[in-house]
């Protein structure tokens, strides 16, 4: 039994390294034995032996001889367990599908138990399980181990299988051998251990295990999970105070919990990114976002998925800047983009030497430099060519009828849209901010004229700002200047949740246009009034500061060009995500998964198209987790350290003080609040009401002319709400955090866009 030559019939327990030879259970036990875990001694009867058996339909003599030889090294009763090649794998456990036998004594009884394990491969339940999970080919090995004469036994989960909480280990324990517990014949003790503290947080009276034994077993389970790099379901037995591991498999059917907040003590923000992706992400969307964002720096994540929502790690860039002596500058620039960080909020710092910071800064500079070069050389061409390219990809995806051909199309064309074109468009969407010019104007002409002048960030001769495109396009459609098909191709990809690939696009809804036209109002009249106010403000500025007015005009012209480029880039960026949605929907059709396909990452979708359906088993858990996260209240804009979405309480009750946020667009308005959570709810907005929402994006644009003011929980100076509100001259306060929780529809409120406050009246 010393080698692993081809055709080996029996192997020592700790020698095997090949799934195809010893099966999933055997491979897991071999891995544990080699890592030094307490595993009962034993051996594998390999799939080569099983193959020999299937050709003769009786136990081959050379197999029986090899088993007898290996068995002579074990004393007393043994456990004989099946180990199929599609068993105890990530996503597929096959738990209980194949037979195992405990307390087997004697050579002939062991040989009979091995044959019965092999035969269990073809029971009705095993065949049905494989059919449900798309498993067409499987072989059977068998594990034979010395039986542990356990005083107690049970199962250890290195993640809470009921809640998905990765900070909890759950131990089930019962007296005697573990087969009755695993078979559901006895009620076990249940203990919960907090991974973060190592403390037992939940137990039972008169337990089978002592507290010290519970903690020892939990530490053992943590080590098992580290070795396998996944949450594990571990069967254990205890004899004379020693724990033995008799089986280990990945936890399956788990409601997958996104918990990047557990990766370290960081300050996370969803401002701005929460506006782009305002809802809980599907795994498909998260896989795209991960591909587009900056990789880890010095071992720390730049982005995170917290309870299904997208967050940026503020601690990392601010720590890096502090190590380089640029902390104050970085904080000011960060607050311009992500809004103010409250005085009471501590920003955890990542320990970082100056040398590490220099290397990390170089890595970031190289990554951003590549993005900038791509943007500089390619953006203009991409902006002009992307609509045609996306339309062609729509056609080719729709005409592809073979799953493997669709996977090939991803690799040859669609993936480059993600890794090349969309990265360039994302760089173009990060264009210059008008804050510097606005600050100068406030000193010269005050807030009112500054607001009027800043509405001129587009020149009518060059076309409207892209954020207003759907609004003005609807007006042109109503006048008959464009047809419905042209409008839908130009704007039908823009929607409230436009970076979520599972979200339907307006172009897919034949009634969407009619609903928008019905509530349109007269946006052009509003723009004309704003243009008159802007012209009057320019006259006053030229009279007061003739030289300064020329300088400001040139800077505003440059900003206008940057603003148009930024908005066009974002529009084409979103058009690319429409292609990814069309691809996923087609993949769902060809694989029979339907819209469940969005519960897979794009690499997993492509693998399923290529015939590997192992990821399909993850869908139920992910679907349940997504449903659970969507039912929770809005998460905080800022998160510090570990965050458990399931423990999220109700938002704070309304207080006496004003709601504060980030000043968006100046002006004071009093009106009735209309608090909404979706753009569909916002259709009820009446002219002159104050729109209060978690966030807005371009899909909300047609509603803005009805609003007297806009208030959002999430937002910053470059957010959509500010851009459009400024163009329309509507006061706006963004980044309030809890406005939707503290206000109710019907409240009379005063919105002060300059001060960034919202007050409830009377």
XYZ file of C-alpha atoms in Angstrom:
762
model
C 0.000 0.000 0.000
C 2.936 2.340 -0.423
C 2.200 3.844 -3.806
C -0.513 5.409 -5.911
C 0.147 3.637 -9.172
C -2.625 3.530 -11.760
C -5.143 0.829 -10.866
C -4.288 0.709 -7.132
C -7.103 -1.195 -5.387
C -6.466 -0.130 -1.779
C -4.645 2.956 -0.450
C -3.692 4.186 3.036
C -6.060 6.838 4.334
C -3.514 9.684 4.296
C -1.978 8.930 0.881
C -4.814 9.679 -1.523
C -4.919 13.043 -3.313
C -7.214 12.273 -6.253
C -11.003 12.749 -6.163
C -11.480 10.365 -9.089
C -9.713 7.584 -7.140
C -11.064 7.883 -3.578
C -14.219 10.028 -3.895
C -15.247 13.144 -2.015
C -15.471 11.747 1.520
C -12.188 9.861 1.185
C -10.368 12.866 -0.233
C -11.589 15.109 2.592
C -10.476 12.613 5.269
C -7.102 12.166 3.568
C -6.625 15.929 3.562
C -7.416 16.101 7.280
C -5.103 13.192 8.102
C -2.187 14.741 6.211
C -2.797 18.064 7.996
C -2.378 16.323 11.358
C -6.007 16.255 12.505
C -7.165 13.379 14.751
C -8.658 11.033 12.140
C -9.211 7.314 12.947
C -6.747 5.125 10.994
C -8.028 3.309 7.956
C -7.779 2.826 4.217
C -9.529 3.527 0.906
C -11.013 0.914 -1.389
C -10.576 2.837 -4.643
C -12.794 3.394 -7.656
C -10.468 1.055 -9.573
C -11.668 -1.757 -7.295
C -15.273 -0.703 -7.882
C -14.707 -0.756 -11.630
C -13.395 -4.323 -11.341
C -16.503 -5.286 -9.380
C -18.912 -3.847 -11.972
C -17.387 -5.999 -14.724
C -17.703 -9.287 -12.763
C -20.744 -8.544 -10.522
C -18.924 -10.284 -7.658
C -16.057 -9.372 -5.371
C -12.803 -9.885 -7.339
C -10.334 -12.041 -5.440
C -7.458 -9.562 -5.760
C -9.685 -6.839 -4.300
C -10.699 -9.113 -1.414
C -7.054 -9.988 -0.772
C -6.036 -6.313 -0.701
C -8.880 -5.483 1.696
C -7.980 -8.356 4.052
C -4.352 -7.220 4.097
C -5.270 -3.637 4.952
C -7.857 -4.756 7.503
C -5.238 -6.744 9.421
C -3.661 -3.452 10.482
C -6.877 -2.296 12.200
C -8.038 -3.695 15.545
C -11.660 -4.291 16.476
C -14.861 -3.060 14.805
C -14.657 -0.725 11.805
C -16.833 1.837 10.043
C -17.418 1.258 6.323
C -18.526 4.385 4.481
C -19.354 5.109 0.847
C -17.283 7.790 -0.929
C -18.632 8.699 -4.362
C -16.760 10.922 -6.803
C -19.673 13.395 -6.754
C -20.079 13.503 -2.974
C -19.085 15.913 -0.185
C -18.252 18.598 -2.750
C -18.907 22.363 -2.575
C -22.574 22.798 -3.495
C -23.372 19.051 -3.501
C -23.080 16.976 -0.325
C -25.105 13.853 -1.308
C -25.590 13.495 2.461
C -27.638 10.361 3.195
C -27.833 9.308 -0.445
C -25.346 6.428 -0.146
C -24.961 3.745 2.538
C -22.533 3.531 5.450
C -22.170 0.848 8.128
C -20.818 1.127 11.684
C -19.512 -1.555 14.044
C -18.647 -4.039 11.303
C -16.602 -7.011 12.608
C -14.713 -9.633 10.606
C -13.289 -9.848 7.099
C -16.359 -11.317 5.411
C -18.692 -8.791 7.019
C -16.432 -5.954 5.866
C -16.346 -7.293 2.292
C -20.148 -7.557 2.322
C -20.463 -3.975 3.622
C -18.182 -2.749 0.823
C -20.409 -4.460 -1.768
C -23.498 -2.883 -0.201
C -21.845 0.563 -0.384
C -21.167 0.008 -4.073
C -24.760 -1.139 -4.631
C -26.122 2.021 -2.969
C -24.859 3.951 -5.977
C -27.920 2.653 -7.842
C -30.742 3.094 -5.344
C -33.760 5.071 -6.526
C -33.002 7.954 -4.157
C -29.380 8.272 -5.338
C -30.349 8.143 -9.011
C -33.051 10.792 -8.480
C -30.651 13.071 -6.558
C -28.061 12.889 -9.345
C -30.718 13.594 -11.970
C -31.967 16.680 -10.091
C -28.434 18.057 -9.932
C -27.387 17.235 -13.494
C -24.789 14.587 -12.479
C -24.450 12.071 -15.314
C -21.246 10.235 -14.382
C -20.196 8.978 -10.945
C -18.046 6.232 -9.443
C -17.804 4.817 -5.930
C -14.897 4.360 -3.550
C -15.231 3.138 0.047
C -13.529 4.313 3.259
C -12.813 1.747 5.989
C -11.740 3.138 9.397
C -11.295 1.901 12.941
C -14.552 2.576 14.792
C -14.256 5.088 17.625
C -16.070 3.655 20.712
C -17.570 7.054 21.399
C -19.066 8.167 24.681
C -20.441 11.164 22.774
C -20.627 12.163 19.147
C -22.236 14.736 16.912
C -21.930 17.286 14.161
C -20.088 20.611 14.109
C -20.996 23.378 11.637
C -18.346 26.066 11.176
C -21.068 28.512 10.098
C -24.571 28.814 11.523
C -26.586 26.741 9.000
C -29.881 28.383 9.976
C -28.926 32.065 9.850
C -25.851 32.017 7.624
C -23.926 33.902 10.341
C -20.229 33.212 9.731
C -19.315 34.407 13.221
C -21.129 31.472 14.819
C -20.093 27.821 15.071
C -22.899 25.399 15.936
C -22.232 22.092 17.722
C -24.785 19.268 17.959
C -23.891 16.628 20.559
C -25.488 13.394 21.816
C -24.394 10.437 23.927
C -23.066 7.329 22.173
C -22.257 6.866 18.494
C -23.274 9.618 16.104
C -25.369 7.568 13.674
C -28.616 8.067 15.604
C -28.046 11.830 15.739
C -27.175 12.114 12.040
C -30.173 9.949 11.218
C -32.474 12.266 13.166
C -33.397 9.616 15.744
C -32.330 11.579 18.842
C -32.606 15.212 19.907
C -29.098 16.600 20.406
C -27.714 19.302 22.648
C -27.122 22.445 20.597
C -24.307 24.839 21.479
C -23.394 28.098 19.713
C -19.859 29.526 19.909
C -18.966 33.062 18.767
C -15.925 32.899 16.507
C -14.927 36.504 17.265
C -14.686 35.958 21.050
C -14.327 32.198 21.404
C -17.137 32.277 23.987
C -20.095 29.889 24.241
C -23.098 32.159 23.637
C -25.879 29.565 23.711
C -26.034 26.165 25.401
C -28.414 23.790 27.242
C -28.854 22.581 30.838
C -26.992 19.384 31.789
C -25.005 19.216 28.526
C -23.202 16.164 27.169
C -20.029 18.229 26.685
C -18.343 20.506 29.204
C -17.767 24.140 28.294
C -14.032 23.479 27.860
C -14.816 20.592 25.495
C -17.210 22.790 23.503
C -14.530 25.474 23.074
C -11.876 22.854 22.175
C -14.150 21.336 19.544
C -14.970 24.782 18.120
C -11.251 25.550 17.712
C -10.816 22.203 15.956
C -13.665 23.085 13.597
C -12.135 26.467 12.791
C -8.902 24.746 11.756
C -10.834 22.314 9.538
C -12.572 25.228 7.776
C -9.213 26.960 7.255
C -7.702 23.842 5.662
C -10.660 23.414 3.307
C -11.127 27.184 2.770
C -14.909 26.873 3.049
C -17.536 26.429 5.800
C -17.593 22.765 6.844
C -20.016 20.225 8.303
C -17.830 17.965 10.502
C -18.916 14.703 12.146
C -16.978 13.996 15.345
C -16.730 11.390 18.066
C -15.236 11.662 21.557
C -13.562 8.775 23.433
C -11.644 9.099 26.701
C -11.576 12.883 26.348
C -10.105 12.817 22.813
C -12.000 14.200 19.832
C -11.826 12.283 16.543
C -13.010 13.579 13.160
C -14.833 10.873 11.233
C -16.246 12.851 8.321
C -16.103 16.390 6.883
C -18.008 17.924 4.022
C -18.678 21.488 2.789
C -21.871 23.028 4.155
C -24.435 23.089 1.348
C -27.885 24.612 1.026
C -26.617 27.554 3.077
C -28.258 30.946 2.700
C -25.075 32.535 1.419
C -24.203 35.578 3.479
C -22.106 38.394 2.091
C -20.018 39.581 5.003
C -17.042 41.609 3.805
C -17.525 43.786 6.888
C -16.043 40.849 8.835
C -12.740 41.111 6.976
C -11.345 43.812 9.231
C -11.996 47.012 11.147
C -12.757 49.388 8.263
C -15.075 52.330 7.629
C -17.311 51.478 4.675
C -19.443 53.934 2.667
C -22.245 53.431 0.162
C -22.500 57.115 -0.799
C -22.459 57.601 -4.592
C -22.024 53.857 -5.223
C -25.293 53.313 -3.361
C -26.913 55.635 -5.866
C -25.575 53.637 -8.808
C -26.559 50.297 -7.228
C -29.312 51.247 -4.762
C -30.748 47.788 -4.119
C -29.453 44.420 -2.959
C -27.189 43.010 -5.666
C -27.620 39.604 -7.227
C -24.480 37.440 -7.452
C -24.394 38.139 -11.200
C -24.159 41.894 -10.619
C -21.613 41.556 -7.814
C -19.330 39.514 -10.081
C -19.363 42.339 -12.652
C -18.746 45.028 -10.018
C -15.833 43.046 -8.580
C -14.241 42.778 -12.021
C -14.442 46.531 -12.601
C -13.174 47.802 -9.263
C -9.629 48.209 -8.023
C -8.036 45.019 -6.669
C -6.893 44.616 -3.078
C -4.175 46.978 -1.903
C -1.603 45.705 0.613
C -3.935 42.813 1.394
C -6.938 45.036 2.141
C -10.151 45.232 0.056
C -11.086 48.437 -1.766
C -14.696 47.315 -2.186
C -17.010 45.044 -0.270
C -20.305 43.207 -0.446
C -22.111 43.743 2.850
C -25.458 42.025 3.092
C -25.746 42.116 -0.690
C -25.038 45.853 -0.960
C -22.017 47.533 -2.525
C -19.668 49.480 -0.245
C -16.321 51.237 -0.637
C -13.592 50.971 1.989
C -12.742 54.525 3.093
C -10.198 53.388 5.678
C -7.743 52.068 3.116
C -7.144 55.168 0.932
C -7.264 57.504 3.949
C -4.768 55.332 5.852
C -2.504 55.249 2.837
C -2.673 59.035 2.502
C -1.965 59.509 6.222
C 1.121 57.302 6.001
C 2.344 59.583 3.205
C 1.568 62.767 5.163
C -1.456 63.645 3.017
C -4.246 62.716 5.416
C -6.002 66.100 5.670
C -5.961 66.655 1.911
C -7.292 63.157 1.271
C -10.089 63.604 3.811
C -11.230 66.895 2.222
C -11.248 65.358 -1.253
C -13.026 62.271 0.033
C -15.776 64.367 1.602
C -16.337 66.203 -1.698
C -17.041 62.856 -3.355
C -18.646 60.830 -0.558
C -20.143 63.505 1.655
C -19.273 64.570 5.169
C -18.172 62.127 7.812
C -19.770 63.104 11.108
C -17.591 64.533 13.858
C -18.379 61.557 16.090
C -17.422 58.953 13.498
C -13.988 57.460 14.038
C -12.176 56.353 10.895
C -10.271 53.132 11.646
C -6.754 53.295 10.264
C -5.056 50.376 8.581
C -1.592 49.872 10.135
C 0.771 50.814 7.340
C 4.425 51.815 7.240
C 5.584 54.541 4.903
C 7.351 51.950 2.732
C 4.175 49.873 2.466
C 2.188 53.024 1.686
C 4.610 53.953 -1.102
C 4.274 50.498 -2.664
C 0.489 50.585 -2.298
C 0.318 54.084 -3.786
C 2.423 52.903 -6.721
C 0.044 49.982 -7.271
C -2.968 52.303 -7.187
C -1.249 54.804 -9.472
C -0.430 52.099 -12.014
C -4.004 50.801 -11.981
C -5.504 54.284 -12.292
C -2.868 55.253 -14.846
C -3.855 52.384 -17.104
C -7.482 53.436 -16.754
C -6.614 57.063 -17.554
C -4.529 56.143 -20.609
C -7.306 53.925 -21.888
C -9.773 56.740 -21.308
C -7.543 59.335 -23.008
C -6.862 57.292 -26.133
C -10.071 55.307 -26.524
C -13.000 57.123 -24.941
C -14.046 59.220 -27.939
C -14.038 56.215 -30.261
C -15.852 54.040 -27.749
C -18.566 56.637 -27.168
C -19.289 56.785 -30.887
C -19.006 53.036 -31.569
C -20.521 51.495 -28.437
C -24.224 51.836 -29.382
C -23.678 49.999 -32.665
C -21.509 47.357 -30.999
C -24.061 46.707 -28.273
C -26.893 46.421 -30.790
C -24.863 43.835 -32.729
C -24.177 41.853 -29.550
C -27.898 41.915 -28.729
C -28.556 40.349 -32.131
C -25.833 37.697 -31.894
C -26.829 36.672 -28.368
C -30.466 36.321 -29.408
C -29.546 34.188 -32.429
C -27.338 31.766 -30.463
C -29.189 28.501 -29.789
C -26.424 26.281 -28.384
C -25.218 26.703 -24.768
C -21.561 26.038 -25.590
C -21.730 28.478 -28.497
C -23.098 31.134 -26.141
C -20.210 30.465 -23.730
C -17.799 30.869 -26.641
C -19.456 34.182 -27.560
C -18.858 35.407 -23.996
C -15.169 34.593 -24.221
C -14.693 36.015 -27.714
C -16.712 39.244 -27.528
C -18.963 39.899 -24.536
C -16.278 39.561 -21.863
C -14.114 42.185 -23.573
C -17.033 44.590 -23.297
C -16.624 44.168 -19.527
C -12.843 44.075 -19.133
C -12.024 46.634 -21.833
C -14.826 48.937 -22.889
C -16.686 49.216 -19.567
C -13.485 49.921 -17.635
C -12.740 52.775 -20.019
C -16.282 54.118 -19.735
C -16.060 53.891 -15.932
C -12.939 56.073 -16.085
C -14.812 58.555 -18.267
C -17.634 58.665 -15.739
C -15.154 59.969 -13.111
C -14.714 63.437 -14.590
C -13.974 66.762 -12.956
C -16.127 68.236 -10.193
C -17.499 71.814 -10.417
C -16.920 72.409 -6.693
C -13.904 74.695 -7.110
C -15.695 77.057 -9.482
C -18.807 77.030 -7.326
C -16.790 78.075 -4.266
C -15.345 81.089 -6.137
C -18.767 82.103 -7.415
C -20.291 81.966 -3.935
C -17.698 84.446 -2.703
C -18.339 86.783 -5.649
C -22.088 86.669 -6.236
C -23.718 84.710 -3.396
C -25.643 81.465 -3.359
C -28.643 82.417 -5.498
C -26.648 83.642 -8.516
C -24.178 80.765 -8.110
C -27.040 78.292 -8.414
C -28.297 80.108 -11.512
C -24.850 80.223 -13.161
C -24.118 76.575 -12.433
C -27.197 75.529 -14.395
C -25.205 76.478 -17.478
C -22.992 73.407 -17.445
C -24.324 72.562 -20.859
C -24.612 74.675 -23.959
C -27.827 74.214 -25.872
C -25.874 74.252 -29.118
C -23.921 71.190 -28.036
C -26.859 69.202 -26.726
C -28.323 68.725 -23.296
C -26.605 67.129 -20.390
C -27.031 63.379 -20.637
C -28.831 63.165 -17.284
C -31.614 65.324 -18.746
C -31.678 63.379 -22.008
C -34.633 61.110 -21.206
C -36.639 64.092 -19.968
C -36.025 66.260 -23.034
C -36.260 63.224 -25.300
C -39.751 62.548 -24.006
C -40.721 66.120 -24.837
C -39.359 65.669 -28.386
C -41.197 62.354 -28.691
C -44.453 64.021 -27.642
C -43.934 66.644 -30.360
C -43.250 63.931 -32.962
C -39.607 64.934 -33.525
C -38.373 61.376 -32.781
C -40.119 58.012 -33.084
C -40.639 55.507 -30.280
C -38.012 53.040 -31.510
C -35.319 55.725 -31.714
C -36.147 56.990 -28.242
C -36.086 53.502 -26.729
C -32.696 52.680 -28.238
C -31.300 56.025 -27.074
C -32.733 55.896 -23.530
C -34.445 52.556 -22.973
C -31.416 51.160 -21.130
C -31.561 53.825 -18.383
C -33.576 52.883 -15.316
C -33.641 53.347 -11.520
C -31.504 50.247 -10.850
C -29.516 50.338 -14.056
C -26.350 48.552 -12.838
C -28.360 45.604 -11.484
C -28.473 43.123 -14.367
C -31.591 41.380 -13.050
C -33.557 44.670 -13.269
C -35.748 44.936 -16.386
C -34.981 47.838 -18.724
C -37.680 50.306 -19.819
C -37.166 49.193 -23.426
C -38.419 45.737 -22.372
C -41.744 47.186 -21.134
C -44.084 48.192 -23.997
C -46.204 50.373 -21.677
C -43.331 52.291 -20.068
C -43.278 55.120 -22.619
C -46.990 55.780 -22.329
C -46.744 56.048 -18.537
C -43.851 58.516 -18.802
C -45.613 60.676 -21.378
C -48.776 60.787 -19.259
C -46.983 62.425 -16.312
C -44.402 64.479 -18.184
C -45.490 68.080 -17.611
C -43.464 70.807 -19.386
C -39.743 70.392 -18.593
C -38.686 72.754 -21.382
C -40.632 75.651 -19.859
C -38.788 75.039 -16.607
C -35.462 75.035 -18.458
C -36.362 78.278 -20.240
C -37.038 79.971 -16.914
C -33.716 78.718 -15.589
C -31.945 80.012 -18.709
C -33.440 83.460 -18.148
C -32.260 83.429 -14.532
C -28.806 82.310 -15.682
C -28.531 85.096 -18.271
C -29.513 87.700 -15.682
C -26.916 86.312 -13.263
C -24.225 86.539 -15.979
C -25.097 90.186 -16.563
C -24.669 90.940 -12.863
C -21.363 89.038 -12.708
C -19.919 90.827 -15.774
C -20.923 94.187 -14.341
C -19.344 93.402 -10.983
C -16.214 91.494 -12.124
C -15.641 91.846 -15.885
C -12.214 90.123 -15.887
C -13.253 87.450 -13.443
C -16.369 86.708 -15.486
C -14.246 85.814 -18.534
C -12.087 83.477 -16.452
C -15.135 81.831 -14.918
C -16.710 81.457 -18.350
C -13.688 79.572 -19.686
C -13.622 77.290 -16.643
C -17.337 76.627 -16.904
C -16.951 75.800 -20.592
C -14.294 73.222 -19.716
C -16.488 71.835 -16.963
C -19.433 71.718 -19.340
C -17.435 69.584 -21.741
C -16.311 67.324 -18.895
C -19.882 67.066 -17.599
C -21.214 66.038 -21.006
C -18.427 63.473 -21.397
C -19.045 62.109 -17.921
C -22.757 61.672 -18.517
C -22.293 60.167 -22.001
C -19.734 57.734 -20.615
C -22.104 56.673 -17.868
C -24.925 56.186 -20.352
C -22.799 53.920 -22.547
C -21.474 52.172 -19.445
C -25.063 51.283 -18.545
C -25.746 50.203 -22.136
C -22.981 47.627 -21.693
C -24.736 46.293 -18.584
C -27.866 45.859 -20.694
C -25.831 43.520 -22.922
C -24.785 41.511 -19.856
C -28.444 41.274 -18.844
C -29.445 40.043 -22.313
C -26.630 37.477 -22.185
C -27.739 36.191 -18.767
C -31.381 35.943 -19.845
C -30.391 33.957 -22.936
C -28.210 31.699 -20.789
C -31.202 31.136 -18.507
C -33.308 30.116 -21.501
C -30.712 27.706 -22.908
C -29.915 26.049 -19.561
C -33.451 25.860 -18.198
C -32.546 28.065 -15.226
C -34.708 31.002 -16.267
C -34.200 34.091 -14.110
C -32.542 31.949 -11.434
C -29.457 32.489 -13.576
C -28.971 35.855 -11.816
C -28.173 33.908 -8.632
C -24.944 32.760 -10.290
C -21.820 34.791 -11.000
C -20.957 35.316 -14.649
C -18.016 32.850 -14.500
C -20.468 30.306 -13.053
C -23.014 31.075 -15.790
C -20.372 30.422 -18.454
C -19.343 27.189 -16.693
C -22.966 25.977 -16.704
C -23.211 26.785 -20.415
C -20.074 24.671 -20.909
C -21.740 21.738 -19.127
C -20.479 22.100 -15.538
C -23.663 22.461 -13.467
C -22.048 22.149 -10.022
C -22.786 25.812 -9.235
C -26.534 25.262 -9.746
C -26.761 23.778 -6.243
C -25.863 27.215 -4.827
C -28.970 28.855 -6.265
C -31.528 28.043 -3.514
C -29.317 29.419 -0.740
C -28.464 32.547 -2.675
C -32.075 33.119 -3.649
C -33.135 32.868 -0.004
C -30.345 35.204 1.133
C -31.271 37.772 -1.528
C -34.916 37.645 -0.469
C -33.929 38.047 3.187
C -31.664 41.036 2.521
C -34.285 42.799 0.393
C -36.783 42.562 3.264
C -34.492 44.502 5.626
C -34.614 48.278 6.213
C -32.134 50.492 4.382
C -28.588 49.876 5.617
C -26.537 52.730 7.116
C -24.580 54.846 4.650
C -21.496 54.413 6.854
C -20.596 51.085 8.451
C -17.772 50.610 10.933
C -16.323 47.114 11.459
C -18.489 44.002 11.692
C -22.094 44.486 10.622
C -24.899 41.939 10.858
C -27.739 42.899 8.483
C -30.076 40.420 10.183
C -29.758 42.372 13.435
C -30.585 45.658 11.754
C -33.158 47.396 13.931
C -35.718 49.913 12.941
C -34.366 53.360 12.112
C -34.316 55.973 14.826
C -37.527 57.698 15.719
C -38.033 61.269 14.562
C -36.258 63.748 16.813
C -36.786 67.400 17.507
C -33.711 68.521 15.577
C -33.502 69.183 11.871
C -32.392 66.454 9.517
C -28.974 67.356 8.153
C -27.282 66.294 4.961
C -24.960 67.546 2.286
C -25.887 70.881 0.629
C -26.799 69.974 -2.924
C -28.557 72.870 -4.664
C -29.257 76.168 -2.903
C -32.698 77.550 -2.245
C -35.373 77.296 0.447
C -38.696 75.571 -0.173
C -41.620 74.681 2.071
C -43.927 71.911 0.970
C -45.514 68.541 1.619
C -43.202 65.528 1.758
C -43.727 62.528 -0.496
C -41.609 59.665 0.920
C -41.010 56.862 -1.578
C -38.756 53.820 -1.799
C -39.040 53.007 -5.519
C -39.513 54.931 -8.728
C -42.871 53.178 -9.142
C -44.030 54.647 -5.821
C -42.700 58.020 -6.932
C -45.258 58.058 -9.764
C -47.673 59.269 -7.053
C -45.610 62.476 -6.603
C -47.844 65.534 -7.037
C -46.613 68.842 -8.495
C -45.080 71.001 -5.772
C -44.373 68.168 -3.319
C -40.938 67.487 -1.823
C -39.521 64.216 -3.159
C -37.883 62.188 -0.342
C -36.086 58.994 -1.406
C -33.193 56.770 -0.413
C -31.414 57.790 -3.611
C -32.187 58.700 -7.198
C -30.579 58.110 -10.550
C -31.408 58.808 -14.156
C -34.497 56.599 -14.067
C -36.076 59.193 -11.757
C -35.334 62.166 -14.032
C -38.838 62.520 -15.559
C -40.237 63.016 -12.037
C -38.003 65.940 -11.070
C -39.999 68.719 -12.794
C -42.925 67.884 -10.502
C -40.836 68.222 -7.321
C -40.469 71.440 -5.335
C -37.281 70.011 -3.776
C -35.386 66.739 -3.531
C -34.124 65.055 -0.338
C -32.157 61.786 -0.322
C -30.619 59.479 2.283
C -27.620 58.759 0.046
C -25.770 61.323 -2.030
C -22.841 63.671 -2.521
C -21.949 66.687 -4.705
C -21.663 64.684 -7.935
C -24.713 62.529 -7.324
C -27.529 62.327 -9.822
C -29.989 64.192 -7.603
C -27.674 67.211 -7.388
C -26.827 67.283 -11.103
C -30.429 67.196 -12.308
C -31.809 69.383 -9.512
C -29.184 72.021 -10.316
C -30.115 71.989 -14.005
C -33.787 72.425 -13.120
C -33.188 74.916 -10.300
C -34.712 72.698 -7.617
C -33.311 72.886 -4.060
C -31.720 69.610 -2.980
C -30.280 68.143 0.213
C -28.515 64.799 -0.192
C -26.767 62.275 2.033
C -29.179 62.757 4.969
C -28.834 59.153 6.097
C -32.291 58.647 7.651
C -34.638 61.130 5.952
C -36.889 58.377 4.586
C -37.242 56.926 8.099
C -37.734 60.215 9.950
C -40.201 61.758 7.508
C -43.611 60.508 6.425
C -45.712 61.337 3.406
C -47.868 64.347 4.285
C -45.356 66.011 6.634
C -44.924 69.749 6.065
C -41.189 70.391 5.683
C -38.756 73.200 4.958
C -35.818 72.266 2.726
C -32.776 74.557 2.846
C -30.453 73.490 0.052
C -27.687 75.916 1.001
C -27.486 74.837 4.644
C -28.186 71.181 3.916
C -31.098 70.928 6.365
C -34.650 69.581 6.317
C -36.995 70.716 9.105
C -40.452 69.424 9.977
C -42.902 72.316 10.353
C -45.481 72.512 13.093
